[in-house]
Amino acid sequence: MTERGRKFLEIGVSALIAAALGVLFWHQSRNHLDFYNSGFREMMGTFTQITVAARDEQQAQGFIDTAFELMKQINREMNDHDPNSPISQLSLTAHLQPVAVSPELVEVIETSLYYSKLSDGAFDITVGPETQLWRRMQKTGQKPSDDELSEARSKVGYEKLILDKANRTVKFAVEGMKLDVGAIAKGYAVDLAVKILQERGAVGGMVDIGGNIRCFGTGPGKGGLWLIGLQDPRKDNAILLKLRLNEMSVATSGDYRRFAVIGGQSYSHIINPRSAGSVKELASVSVIAPLAVDADALSTTVSVLGKEKGLALIERLKDTAAIVMTTQEPGKMIQTPGTERFVEKE
Ligand code: ADP
Ligand code: MG
C-alpha cells in the first residue's frame, strides 16, 4: 500500500459497485415543526426534491414553490442543452465581442475558473466542444475521429475564457469555444435555493438536485441533524453508509448514471479536458463541503484527477472530505480522514 493509501480509511463493501446519494427521511415531526417533502420533480436533466421544516402545509408549499421557481430560472439560463438559452447564445458570439452576462453566471464562471486553476485544468467549463462529441457518441454509438478530438481540444481551455467581473461580460479568445456548466450549475442552484428558503424564514431544510444535496438548520434526525445515505445505485435501499450532516453539502459524481456504451465498453460523461477522453479510474466520487457549489465542482474535479491527486487535493481544503470508489475495486470505499466525523456509527 502506498503512503497515501495508508492515510485513507479503506472499507471493503462487497458486491456494491458504485454509490449514489439517497435521502433517508421523508416526513417527520420535531419540536412542533413538521417536515414536508416536495417529492421528486424533474429539473436540470435529473430529479430534484426539497424537504423543509414548516409550521403547516401551506407554509411548506410556499417555501417549496419559491425555491423551485428560482432553480427553474437558473436552469433556463445555464442549460447548454437548450440552443436558445443565454449560455448557448453567448457561446455563439463571445469570440467576436464581450457578451453581457447575469450576476449569477458571473459567479458560476468565477467559481469555475477558481477550480480550473486549483486543479490545473482538470475542472474546466470550456469543455463544451468535447462534451458535444461525447453527446453525439452517446446518440449515434460512433466514436469521434482523432481529427475531431484534436479539433475539440484546441477549442478547450479555461485560460481562453476572459471574464470581466466589473463589466459583467465574457469573451472567448478562440472561435468555437462552448461553455458547459453541467458540473457546477446544480450545486450553485442548490445554494441559491437554500438562501431563498432561509430568507423566507425556513428554520430547516434540505435541497437535492440529482445527488447535489445541501441541508441547513433543524433536521429530522437525532440531534436535529440531517441523515443522508450513500446508497448503491443498482440496489434500491442498499445503504453503504449514513452521513450525519448539518450546514453541509454533499455531491456525488459517477460513471454509472450517465454513460455511453460502445463495443461493450462504457464511457463516462466526465471528460478529461486534456485528452478529450472519458475518465476511467473512479466509479464514484462523493465530496462533502459547506457549500453545494464547491461539493459539485470538486466531485467532478476529483473524478478527473483520479484517486491519488484528487484525494490529495481534497485533504488540502478546509472543511472538505471525500469518499471515492475505483472502477477496479468498486466494492471498496476510500475515505479521506475528514469524512470520519460525518459518518453515522450505529
Ligand atoms: P452530474 O451531472 O451527473 O451530477 P457532474 O457534476 O460530475 O455529474 O457533472 C458532469 C457534467 O459536467 C458532464 O455531463 C459535462 O456536462 C460536464 N463536464 C464533463 N467533464 C467536465 C470537466 N472535466 N470539467 C467540467 N465539466 C465537465
Ligand atoms: Mg459536479
mmCIF file of C-alpha atoms and ligand atoms in Angstrom:
data_model
loop_
_atom_site.group_PDB
_atom_site.id
_atom_site.type_symbol
_atom_site.label_atom_id
_atom_site.label_comp_id
_atom_site.label_asym_id
_atom_site.label_seq_id
_atom_site.Cartn_x
_atom_site.Cartn_y
_atom_site.Cartn_z
ATOM 1 C CA MET A 1 0.000 0.000 0.000
ATOM 2 C CA THR A 2 1.294 3.461 -0.777
ATOM 3 C CA GLU A 3 1.915 6.101 1.861
ATOM 4 C CA ARG A 4 -1.181 7.912 0.715
ATOM 5 C CA GLY A 5 -3.182 4.718 0.545
ATOM 6 C CA ARG A 6 -2.463 4.094 4.220
ATOM 7 C CA LYS A 7 -3.790 7.502 5.144
ATOM 8 C CA PHE A 8 -7.263 6.706 3.969
ATOM 9 C CA LEU A 9 -9.633 4.501 5.804
ATOM 10 C CA GLU A 10 -10.414 1.732 3.454
ATOM 11 C CA ILE A 11 -13.679 -0.016 3.962
ATOM 12 C CA GLY A 12 -14.482 -3.108 1.991
ATOM 13 C CA VAL A 13 -18.014 -3.376 0.761
ATOM 14 C CA SER A 14 -18.651 -6.483 -1.221
ATOM 15 C CA ALA A 15 -20.794 -6.552 -4.306
ATOM 16 C CA LEU A 16 -21.523 -2.843 -4.229
ATOM 17 C CA ILE A 17 -20.370 -1.237 -7.417
ATOM 18 C CA ALA A 18 -20.900 2.470 -7.006
ATOM 19 C CA ALA A 19 -22.738 4.860 -4.789
ATOM 20 C CA ALA A 20 -25.453 7.421 -5.247
ATOM 21 C CA LEU A 21 -26.883 9.654 -2.600
ATOM 22 C CA GLY A 22 -30.304 8.997 -1.248
ATOM 23 C CA VAL A 23 -32.320 10.655 1.421
ATOM 24 C CA LEU A 24 -33.398 8.582 4.333
ATOM 25 C CA PHE A 25 -36.153 10.646 5.856
ATOM 26 C CA TRP A 26 -39.340 11.775 4.223
ATOM 27 C CA HIS A 27 -41.731 13.155 6.749
ATOM 28 C CA GLN A 28 -41.283 13.565 10.464
ATOM 29 C CA SER A 29 -42.131 15.906 13.282
ATOM 30 C CA ARG A 30 -39.703 17.593 15.616
ATOM 31 C CA ASN A 31 -40.212 20.311 18.253
ATOM 32 C CA HIS A 32 -43.641 21.312 16.925
ATOM 33 C CA LEU A 33 -42.268 21.548 13.425
ATOM 34 C CA ASP A 34 -43.290 19.258 10.651
ATOM 35 C CA PHE A 35 -41.016 18.248 7.830
ATOM 36 C CA TYR A 36 -42.528 18.373 4.383
ATOM 37 C CA ASN A 37 -41.078 16.796 1.265
ATOM 38 C CA SER A 38 -41.847 18.019 -2.248
ATOM 39 C CA GLY A 39 -41.440 14.597 -3.845
ATOM 40 C CA PHE A 40 -39.141 14.231 -6.823
ATOM 41 C CA ARG A 41 -39.615 16.657 -9.703
ATOM 42 C CA GLU A 42 -37.731 16.685 -12.959
ATOM 43 C CA MET A 43 -35.220 19.503 -13.135
ATOM 44 C CA MET A 44 -31.852 20.164 -14.757
ATOM 45 C CA GLY A 45 -31.894 16.813 -16.511
ATOM 46 C CA THR A 46 -32.326 14.975 -13.235
ATOM 47 C CA PHE A 47 -34.619 14.669 -10.227
ATOM 48 C CA THR A 48 -34.943 17.314 -7.571
ATOM 49 C CA GLN A 49 -36.521 17.266 -4.159
ATOM 50 C CA ILE A 50 -36.846 19.702 -1.297
ATOM 51 C CA THR A 51 -37.581 18.979 2.341
ATOM 52 C CA VAL A 52 -38.499 21.865 4.633
ATOM 53 C CA ALA A 53 -39.376 22.345 8.253
ATOM 54 C CA ALA A 54 -42.584 24.363 8.443
ATOM 55 C CA ARG A 55 -45.448 25.034 10.808
ATOM 56 C CA ASP A 56 -48.058 23.807 8.338
ATOM 57 C CA GLU A 57 -48.517 22.500 4.841
ATOM 58 C CA GLN A 58 -49.389 25.881 3.380
ATOM 59 C CA GLN A 59 -46.185 27.448 4.622
ATOM 60 C CA ALA A 60 -44.170 24.462 3.401
ATOM 61 C CA GLN A 61 -45.772 24.690 -0.045
ATOM 62 C CA GLY A 62 -44.861 28.369 -0.233
ATOM 63 C CA PHE A 63 -41.224 27.611 0.599
ATOM 64 C CA ILE A 64 -41.052 24.757 -1.882
ATOM 65 C CA ASP A 65 -42.680 26.673 -4.760
ATOM 66 C CA THR A 66 -40.375 29.671 -4.290
ATOM 67 C CA ALA A 67 -37.249 27.516 -4.311
ATOM 68 C CA PHE A 68 -38.357 25.517 -7.365
ATOM 69 C CA GLU A 69 -39.124 28.710 -9.284
ATOM 70 C CA LEU A 70 -35.641 30.013 -8.569
ATOM 71 C CA MET A 71 -33.977 26.760 -9.629
ATOM 72 C CA LYS A 72 -36.014 26.745 -12.855
ATOM 73 C CA GLN A 73 -34.757 30.238 -13.594
ATOM 74 C CA ILE A 74 -31.133 29.150 -13.153
ATOM 75 C CA ASN A 75 -31.728 26.168 -15.391
ATOM 76 C CA ARG A 76 -33.333 28.314 -18.102
ATOM 77 C CA GLU A 77 -30.254 30.477 -18.191
ATOM 78 C CA MET A 78 -27.495 27.899 -17.830
ATOM 79 C CA ASN A 79 -28.845 24.881 -19.703
ATOM 80 C CA ASP A 80 -26.465 24.302 -22.603
ATOM 81 C CA HIS A 81 -28.692 21.509 -23.959
ATOM 82 C CA ASP A 82 -31.141 24.255 -24.962
ATOM 83 C CA PRO A 83 -29.791 26.108 -28.019
ATOM 84 C CA ASN A 84 -31.836 29.191 -27.086
ATOM 85 C CA SER A 85 -30.617 29.534 -23.511
ATOM 86 C CA PRO A 86 -28.468 32.585 -22.734
ATOM 87 C CA ILE A 87 -25.431 30.360 -22.128
ATOM 88 C CA SER A 88 -25.791 28.676 -25.540
ATOM 89 C CA GLN A 89 -26.357 32.007 -27.251
ATOM 90 C CA LEU A 90 -23.301 33.567 -25.670
ATOM 91 C CA SER A 91 -21.130 30.694 -26.876
ATOM 92 C CA LEU A 92 -22.061 31.613 -30.471
ATOM 93 C CA THR A 93 -20.784 35.178 -30.362
ATOM 94 C CA ALA A 94 -18.352 35.608 -27.468
ATOM 95 C CA HIS A 95 -15.337 35.173 -29.749
ATOM 96 C CA LEU A 96 -16.410 38.334 -31.612
ATOM 97 C CA GLN A 97 -17.013 40.706 -28.736
ATOM 98 C CA PRO A 98 -17.613 40.663 -24.979
ATOM 99 C CA VAL A 99 -21.123 39.414 -24.166
ATOM 100 C CA ALA A 100 -23.108 40.675 -21.164
ATOM 101 C CA VAL A 101 -23.983 38.008 -18.613
ATOM 102 C CA SER A 102 -26.115 37.880 -15.467
ATOM 103 C CA PRO A 103 -24.616 38.271 -11.977
ATOM 104 C CA GLU A 104 -25.418 34.581 -11.391
ATOM 105 C CA LEU A 105 -23.463 33.454 -14.429
ATOM 106 C CA VAL A 106 -20.580 35.719 -13.413
ATOM 107 C CA GLU A 107 -20.495 33.897 -10.073
ATOM 108 C CA VAL A 108 -20.622 30.458 -11.678
ATOM 109 C CA ILE A 109 -17.843 31.341 -14.123
ATOM 110 C CA GLU A 110 -15.716 32.919 -11.428
ATOM 111 C CA THR A 111 -16.005 29.850 -9.195
ATOM 112 C CA SER A 112 -15.332 27.598 -12.187
ATOM 113 C CA LEU A 113 -12.149 29.475 -13.043
ATOM 114 C CA TYR A 114 -11.062 29.137 -9.425
ATOM 115 C CA TYR A 115 -11.438 25.344 -9.630
ATOM 116 C CA SER A 116 -9.744 25.223 -13.038
ATOM 117 C CA LYS A 117 -6.695 26.938 -11.589
ATOM 118 C CA LEU A 118 -6.755 24.837 -8.440
ATOM 119 C CA SER A 119 -6.905 21.602 -10.461
ATOM 120 C CA ASP A 120 -4.582 22.709 -13.252
ATOM 121 C CA GLY A 121 -7.386 22.403 -15.788
ATOM 122 C CA ALA A 122 -8.926 19.089 -14.674
ATOM 123 C CA PHE A 123 -12.128 21.003 -13.997
ATOM 124 C CA ASP A 124 -12.978 23.210 -16.962
ATOM 125 C CA ILE A 125 -16.348 24.622 -18.068
ATOM 126 C CA THR A 126 -14.915 25.354 -21.535
ATOM 127 C CA VAL A 127 -15.042 21.563 -22.035
ATOM 128 C CA GLY A 128 -18.193 22.140 -24.189
ATOM 129 C CA PRO A 129 -16.676 21.168 -27.584
ATOM 130 C CA GLU A 130 -15.564 17.860 -26.063
ATOM 131 C CA THR A 131 -18.843 17.128 -24.273
ATOM 132 C CA GLN A 132 -20.623 17.829 -27.587
ATOM 133 C CA LEU A 133 -18.626 14.993 -29.134
ATOM 134 C CA TRP A 134 -19.435 12.771 -26.182
ATOM 135 C CA ARG A 135 -23.155 13.508 -26.521
ATOM 136 C CA ARG A 136 -23.067 12.722 -30.228
ATOM 137 C CA MET A 137 -21.255 9.482 -29.458
ATOM 138 C CA GLN A 138 -23.926 8.534 -26.913
ATOM 139 C CA LYS A 139 -26.642 9.148 -29.514
ATOM 140 C CA THR A 140 -25.039 7.512 -32.531
ATOM 141 C CA GLY A 141 -22.805 4.880 -30.922
ATOM 142 C CA GLN A 142 -19.937 6.139 -33.109
ATOM 143 C CA LYS A 143 -16.684 7.292 -31.576
ATOM 144 C CA PRO A 144 -15.354 10.664 -32.730
ATOM 145 C CA SER A 145 -12.357 10.620 -35.082
ATOM 146 C CA ASP A 146 -8.863 11.663 -33.976
ATOM 147 C CA ASP A 147 -9.213 14.817 -36.052
ATOM 148 C CA GLU A 148 -12.467 15.711 -34.365
ATOM 149 C CA LEU A 149 -10.930 15.124 -30.953
ATOM 150 C CA SER A 150 -7.893 17.279 -31.640
ATOM 151 C CA GLU A 151 -10.090 19.994 -33.164
ATOM 152 C CA ALA A 152 -12.236 19.959 -29.994
ATOM 153 C CA ARG A 153 -9.145 20.017 -27.751
ATOM 154 C CA SER A 154 -7.929 23.174 -29.489
ATOM 155 C CA LYS A 155 -11.172 24.955 -28.501
ATOM 156 C CA VAL A 156 -10.977 23.955 -24.841
ATOM 157 C CA GLY A 157 -9.026 25.800 -22.154
ATOM 158 C CA TYR A 158 -10.128 27.992 -19.260
ATOM 159 C CA GLU A 159 -7.250 30.387 -19.919
ATOM 160 C CA LYS A 160 -9.034 31.307 -23.167
ATOM 161 C CA LEU A 161 -12.152 32.352 -21.257
ATOM 162 C CA ILE A 162 -11.985 36.036 -20.326
ATOM 163 C CA LEU A 163 -14.297 37.134 -17.546
ATOM 164 C CA ASP A 164 -14.663 40.854 -16.920
ATOM 165 C CA LYS A 165 -16.254 40.868 -13.497
ATOM 166 C CA ALA A 166 -16.619 44.646 -13.207
ATOM 167 C CA ASN A 167 -18.451 44.987 -16.525
ATOM 168 C CA ARG A 168 -20.125 41.584 -16.232
ATOM 169 C CA THR A 169 -19.036 40.354 -19.625
ATOM 170 C CA VAL A 170 -17.498 37.225 -21.063
ATOM 171 C CA LYS A 171 -15.225 36.914 -24.082
ATOM 172 C CA PHE A 172 -13.604 33.912 -25.780
ATOM 173 C CA ALA A 173 -10.038 34.097 -27.076
ATOM 174 C CA VAL A 174 -10.841 31.464 -29.699
ATOM 175 C CA GLU A 175 -13.795 30.807 -32.011
ATOM 176 C CA GLY A 176 -15.744 27.599 -31.438
ATOM 177 C CA MET A 177 -15.441 27.573 -27.666
ATOM 178 C CA LYS A 178 -18.527 26.413 -25.802
ATOM 179 C CA LEU A 179 -19.421 26.674 -22.135
ATOM 180 C CA ASP A 180 -20.846 23.659 -20.312
ATOM 181 C CA VAL A 181 -21.613 24.373 -16.659
ATOM 182 C CA GLY A 182 -23.159 20.917 -16.096
ATOM 183 C CA ALA A 183 -20.605 20.085 -13.411
ATOM 184 C CA ILE A 184 -21.311 23.110 -11.227
ATOM 185 C CA ALA A 185 -24.734 24.647 -12.011
ATOM 186 C CA LYS A 186 -26.704 22.133 -9.971
ATOM 187 C CA GLY A 187 -24.646 22.838 -6.867
ATOM 188 C CA TYR A 188 -24.935 26.562 -7.488
ATOM 189 C CA ALA A 189 -28.728 26.281 -7.845
ATOM 190 C CA VAL A 190 -28.911 24.276 -4.600
ATOM 191 C CA ASP A 191 -27.089 27.075 -2.749
ATOM 192 C CA LEU A 192 -29.443 29.712 -4.158
ATOM 193 C CA ALA A 193 -32.456 27.612 -3.206
ATOM 194 C CA VAL A 194 -31.147 27.264 0.362
ATOM 195 C CA LYS A 195 -30.547 31.001 0.521
ATOM 196 C CA ILE A 196 -34.096 31.843 -0.508
ATOM 197 C CA LEU A 197 -35.550 29.268 1.893
ATOM 198 C CA GLN A 198 -33.603 30.864 4.724
ATOM 199 C CA GLU A 199 -34.650 34.352 3.658
ATOM 200 C CA ARG A 200 -38.284 33.255 3.674
ATOM 201 C CA GLY A 201 -37.850 32.068 7.235
ATOM 202 C CA ALA A 202 -37.472 28.311 6.937
ATOM 203 C CA VAL A 203 -35.680 27.101 10.072
ATOM 204 C CA GLY A 204 -34.507 23.898 8.448
ATOM 205 C CA GLY A 205 -34.389 22.327 5.051
ATOM 206 C CA MET A 206 -32.670 20.171 2.517
ATOM 207 C CA VAL A 207 -32.365 20.691 -1.226
ATOM 208 C CA ASP A 208 -31.315 17.849 -3.513
ATOM 209 C CA ILE A 209 -30.760 18.260 -7.249
ATOM 210 C CA GLY A 210 -29.706 14.883 -8.590
ATOM 211 C CA GLY A 211 -27.446 13.998 -5.689
ATOM 212 C CA ASN A 212 -26.216 17.543 -5.084
ATOM 213 C CA ILE A 213 -27.513 17.967 -1.567
ATOM 214 C CA ARG A 214 -27.301 20.744 0.996
ATOM 215 C CA CYS A 215 -29.015 20.850 4.349
ATOM 216 C CA PHE A 216 -29.406 23.635 6.872
ATOM 217 C CA GLY A 217 -30.935 24.315 10.270
ATOM 218 C CA THR A 218 -33.066 21.857 12.175
ATOM 219 C CA GLY A 219 -33.287 18.430 10.611
ATOM 220 C CA PRO A 220 -35.499 15.437 11.354
ATOM 221 C CA GLY A 221 -32.662 13.198 12.591
ATOM 222 C CA LYS A 222 -31.193 12.642 16.035
ATOM 223 C CA GLY A 223 -29.928 15.953 17.489
ATOM 224 C CA GLY A 224 -31.718 17.877 14.743
ATOM 225 C CA LEU A 225 -29.271 16.620 12.144
ATOM 226 C CA TRP A 226 -29.914 15.523 8.604
ATOM 227 C CA LEU A 227 -29.250 11.920 7.808
ATOM 228 C CA ILE A 228 -28.201 11.219 4.258
ATOM 229 C CA GLY A 229 -27.480 7.762 2.939
ATOM 230 C CA LEU A 230 -24.775 6.881 0.486
ATOM 231 C CA GLN A 231 -26.506 4.195 -1.461
ATOM 232 C CA ASP A 232 -25.879 1.604 -4.095
ATOM 233 C CA PRO A 233 -27.488 2.906 -7.282
ATOM 234 C CA ARG A 234 -28.155 -0.592 -8.571
ATOM 235 C CA LYS A 235 -29.900 -1.821 -5.474
ATOM 236 C CA ASP A 236 -32.725 0.218 -4.064
ATOM 237 C CA ASN A 237 -32.411 0.911 -0.352
ATOM 238 C CA ALA A 238 -28.935 -0.598 -0.087
ATOM 239 C CA ILE A 239 -27.093 1.963 2.019
ATOM 240 C CA LEU A 240 -23.295 1.905 2.053
ATOM 241 C CA LEU A 241 -23.035 4.339 4.908
ATOM 242 C CA LYS A 242 -25.008 7.121 6.509
ATOM 243 C CA LEU A 243 -23.799 10.700 6.771
ATOM 244 C CA ARG A 244 -24.970 12.960 9.565
ATOM 245 C CA LEU A 245 -24.845 16.472 8.228
ATOM 246 C CA ASN A 246 -25.761 19.960 9.295
ATOM 247 C CA GLU A 247 -24.996 23.172 7.437
ATOM 248 C CA MET A 248 -23.145 20.968 4.973
ATOM 249 C CA SER A 249 -23.412 19.740 1.418
ATOM 250 C CA VAL A 250 -22.570 16.514 -0.314
ATOM 251 C CA ALA A 251 -22.355 15.840 -4.038
ATOM 252 C CA THR A 252 -21.741 12.633 -5.936
ATOM 253 C CA SER A 253 -20.269 12.314 -9.421
ATOM 254 C CA GLY A 254 -20.182 8.935 -11.007
ATOM 255 C CA ASP A 255 -19.796 6.951 -14.177
ATOM 256 C CA TYR A 256 -22.929 4.925 -13.580
ATOM 257 C CA ARG A 257 -25.797 7.309 -14.209
ATOM 258 C CA ARG A 258 -24.692 8.904 -17.439
ATOM 259 C CA PHE A 259 -22.510 6.931 -19.776
ATOM 260 C CA ALA A 260 -22.279 5.788 -23.375
ATOM 261 C CA VAL A 261 -21.681 2.128 -24.255
ATOM 262 C CA ILE A 262 -19.762 1.318 -27.414
ATOM 263 C CA GLY A 263 -18.445 -2.135 -28.242
ATOM 264 C CA GLY A 264 -19.230 -3.291 -24.734
ATOM 265 C CA GLN A 265 -17.161 -0.506 -23.210
ATOM 266 C CA SER A 266 -18.701 2.171 -21.070
ATOM 267 C CA TYR A 267 -17.671 5.816 -21.419
ATOM 268 C CA SER A 268 -18.295 8.237 -18.562
ATOM 269 C CA HIS A 269 -19.842 11.662 -19.219
ATOM 270 C CA ILE A 270 -16.986 13.180 -17.225
ATOM 271 C CA ILE A 271 -14.211 14.161 -19.597
ATOM 272 C CA ASN A 272 -10.546 14.787 -19.055
ATOM 273 C CA PRO A 273 -10.231 18.136 -20.886
ATOM 274 C CA ARG A 274 -6.562 17.472 -21.775
ATOM 275 C CA SER A 275 -7.228 14.204 -23.624
ATOM 276 C CA ALA A 276 -10.900 14.777 -24.531
ATOM 277 C CA GLY A 277 -11.478 11.198 -23.337
ATOM 278 C CA SER A 278 -13.822 9.873 -20.664
ATOM 279 C CA VAL A 279 -12.424 9.365 -17.185
ATOM 280 C CA LYS A 280 -11.893 5.743 -16.172
ATOM 281 C CA GLU A 281 -10.294 5.416 -12.766
ATOM 282 C CA LEU A 282 -13.095 6.331 -10.400
ATOM 283 C CA ALA A 283 -16.566 4.847 -10.449
ATOM 284 C CA SER A 284 -17.950 7.193 -7.841
ATOM 285 C CA VAL A 285 -16.824 10.335 -6.029
ATOM 286 C CA SER A 286 -18.723 11.955 -3.162
ATOM 287 C CA VAL A 287 -17.477 15.244 -1.777
ATOM 288 C CA ILE A 288 -18.641 16.816 1.492
ATOM 289 C CA ALA A 289 -18.178 20.592 1.800
ATOM 290 C CA PRO A 290 -20.050 23.524 3.350
ATOM 291 C CA LEU A 291 -21.393 24.855 0.024
ATOM 292 C CA ALA A 292 -23.114 22.752 -2.623
ATOM 293 C CA VAL A 293 -21.385 24.632 -5.431
ATOM 294 C CA ASP A 294 -17.985 23.550 -4.077
ATOM 295 C CA ALA A 295 -19.053 19.954 -3.467
ATOM 296 C CA ASP A 296 -20.420 19.783 -7.032
ATOM 297 C CA ALA A 297 -17.332 21.249 -8.715
ATOM 298 C CA LEU A 298 -14.995 19.174 -6.560
ATOM 299 C CA SER A 299 -16.745 15.856 -7.146
ATOM 300 C CA THR A 300 -16.194 16.325 -10.875
ATOM 301 C CA THR A 301 -12.638 17.587 -10.308
ATOM 302 C CA VAL A 302 -11.690 14.518 -8.262
ATOM 303 C CA SER A 303 -13.261 12.265 -10.908
ATOM 304 C CA VAL A 304 -10.850 13.751 -13.451
ATOM 305 C CA LEU A 305 -7.772 13.925 -11.210
ATOM 306 C CA GLY A 306 -8.146 10.333 -10.038
ATOM 307 C CA LYS A 307 -7.666 8.820 -6.605
ATOM 308 C CA GLU A 308 -4.149 9.928 -5.667
ATOM 309 C CA LYS A 309 -4.174 13.504 -6.896
ATOM 310 C CA GLY A 310 -7.865 14.009 -6.273
ATOM 311 C CA LEU A 311 -7.829 12.943 -2.637
ATOM 312 C CA ALA A 312 -4.594 14.860 -2.025
ATOM 313 C CA LEU A 313 -6.379 17.987 -3.258
ATOM 314 C CA ILE A 314 -9.398 17.358 -1.012
ATOM 315 C CA GLU A 315 -7.144 16.959 2.024
ATOM 316 C CA ARG A 316 -5.625 20.378 1.395
ATOM 317 C CA LEU A 317 -9.027 22.072 1.501
ATOM 318 C CA LYS A 318 -10.639 23.284 4.698
ATOM 319 C CA ASP A 319 -13.821 21.532 5.899
ATOM 320 C CA THR A 320 -13.832 19.263 2.870
ATOM 321 C CA ALA A 321 -13.866 15.470 2.706
ATOM 322 C CA ALA A 322 -14.349 12.793 0.060
ATOM 323 C CA ILE A 323 -15.375 9.183 -0.395
ATOM 324 C CA VAL A 324 -14.352 7.515 -3.653
ATOM 325 C CA MET A 325 -14.649 4.114 -5.269
ATOM 326 C CA THR A 326 -12.455 2.971 -8.115
ATOM 327 C CA THR A 327 -13.659 1.073 -11.158
ATOM 328 C CA GLN A 328 -11.001 -1.566 -10.410
ATOM 329 C CA GLU A 329 -12.200 -2.235 -6.882
ATOM 330 C CA PRO A 330 -15.748 -0.948 -6.918
ATOM 331 C CA GLY A 331 -16.663 -2.646 -3.657
ATOM 332 C CA LYS A 332 -14.220 -0.608 -1.645
ATOM 333 C CA MET A 333 -14.906 2.876 -0.303
ATOM 334 C CA ILE A 334 -11.836 5.023 0.175
ATOM 335 C CA GLN A 335 -12.322 7.969 2.511
ATOM 336 C CA THR A 336 -10.259 10.974 3.455
ATOM 337 C CA PRO A 337 -9.837 11.276 7.244
ATOM 338 C CA GLY A 338 -12.160 14.322 7.234
ATOM 339 C CA THR A 339 -15.100 12.039 6.451
ATOM 340 C CA GLU A 340 -14.970 10.348 9.860
ATOM 341 C CA ARG A 341 -16.877 12.989 11.797
ATOM 342 C CA PHE A 342 -19.825 12.805 9.401
ATOM 343 C CA VAL A 343 -20.236 9.054 9.348
ATOM 344 C CA GLU A 344 -23.099 7.786 11.467
ATOM 345 C CA LYS A 345 -22.000 4.983 13.731
ATOM 346 C CA GLU A 346 -24.689 2.557 14.568
HETATM 347 P P1 ADP B 1 -23.735 15.018 -12.841
HETATM 348 O O1 ADP B 1 -24.100 15.941 -13.959
HETATM 349 O O2 ADP B 1 -24.040 13.585 -13.119
HETATM 350 O O3 ADP B 1 -24.209 15.447 -11.497
HETATM 351 P P2 ADP B 1 -21.079 16.118 -12.601
HETATM 352 O O4 ADP B 1 -21.394 17.134 -11.598
HETATM 353 O O5 ADP B 1 -19.799 15.397 -12.414
HETATM 354 O O6 ADP B 1 -22.158 14.997 -12.734
HETATM 355 O O7 ADP B 1 -21.042 16.870 -13.997
HETATM 356 C C1 ADP B 1 -20.750 16.193 -15.182
HETATM 357 C C2 ADP B 1 -21.071 17.105 -16.344
HETATM 358 O O8 ADP B 1 -20.147 18.180 -16.382
HETATM 359 C C3 ADP B 1 -20.937 16.418 -17.696
HETATM 360 O O9 ADP B 1 -22.159 15.860 -18.109
HETATM 361 C C4 ADP B 1 -20.488 17.555 -18.589
HETATM 362 O O10 ADP B 1 -21.604 18.325 -18.969
HETATM 363 C C5 ADP B 1 -19.636 18.399 -17.681
HETATM 364 N N1 ADP B 1 -18.203 18.003 -17.637
HETATM 365 C C6 ADP B 1 -17.627 16.851 -18.082
HETATM 366 N N2 ADP B 1 -16.309 16.837 -17.847
HETATM 367 C C7 ADP B 1 -16.007 18.022 -17.227
HETATM 368 C C8 ADP B 1 -14.809 18.610 -16.735
HETATM 369 N N3 ADP B 1 -13.627 17.995 -16.830
HETATM 370 N N4 ADP B 1 -14.889 19.844 -16.168
HETATM 371 C C9 ADP B 1 -16.072 20.488 -16.069
HETATM 372 N N5 ADP B 1 -17.228 19.991 -16.519
HETATM 373 C C10 ADP B 1 -17.225 18.768 -17.081
HETATM 374 MG MG MG B 2 -20.101 18.204 -10.336
#
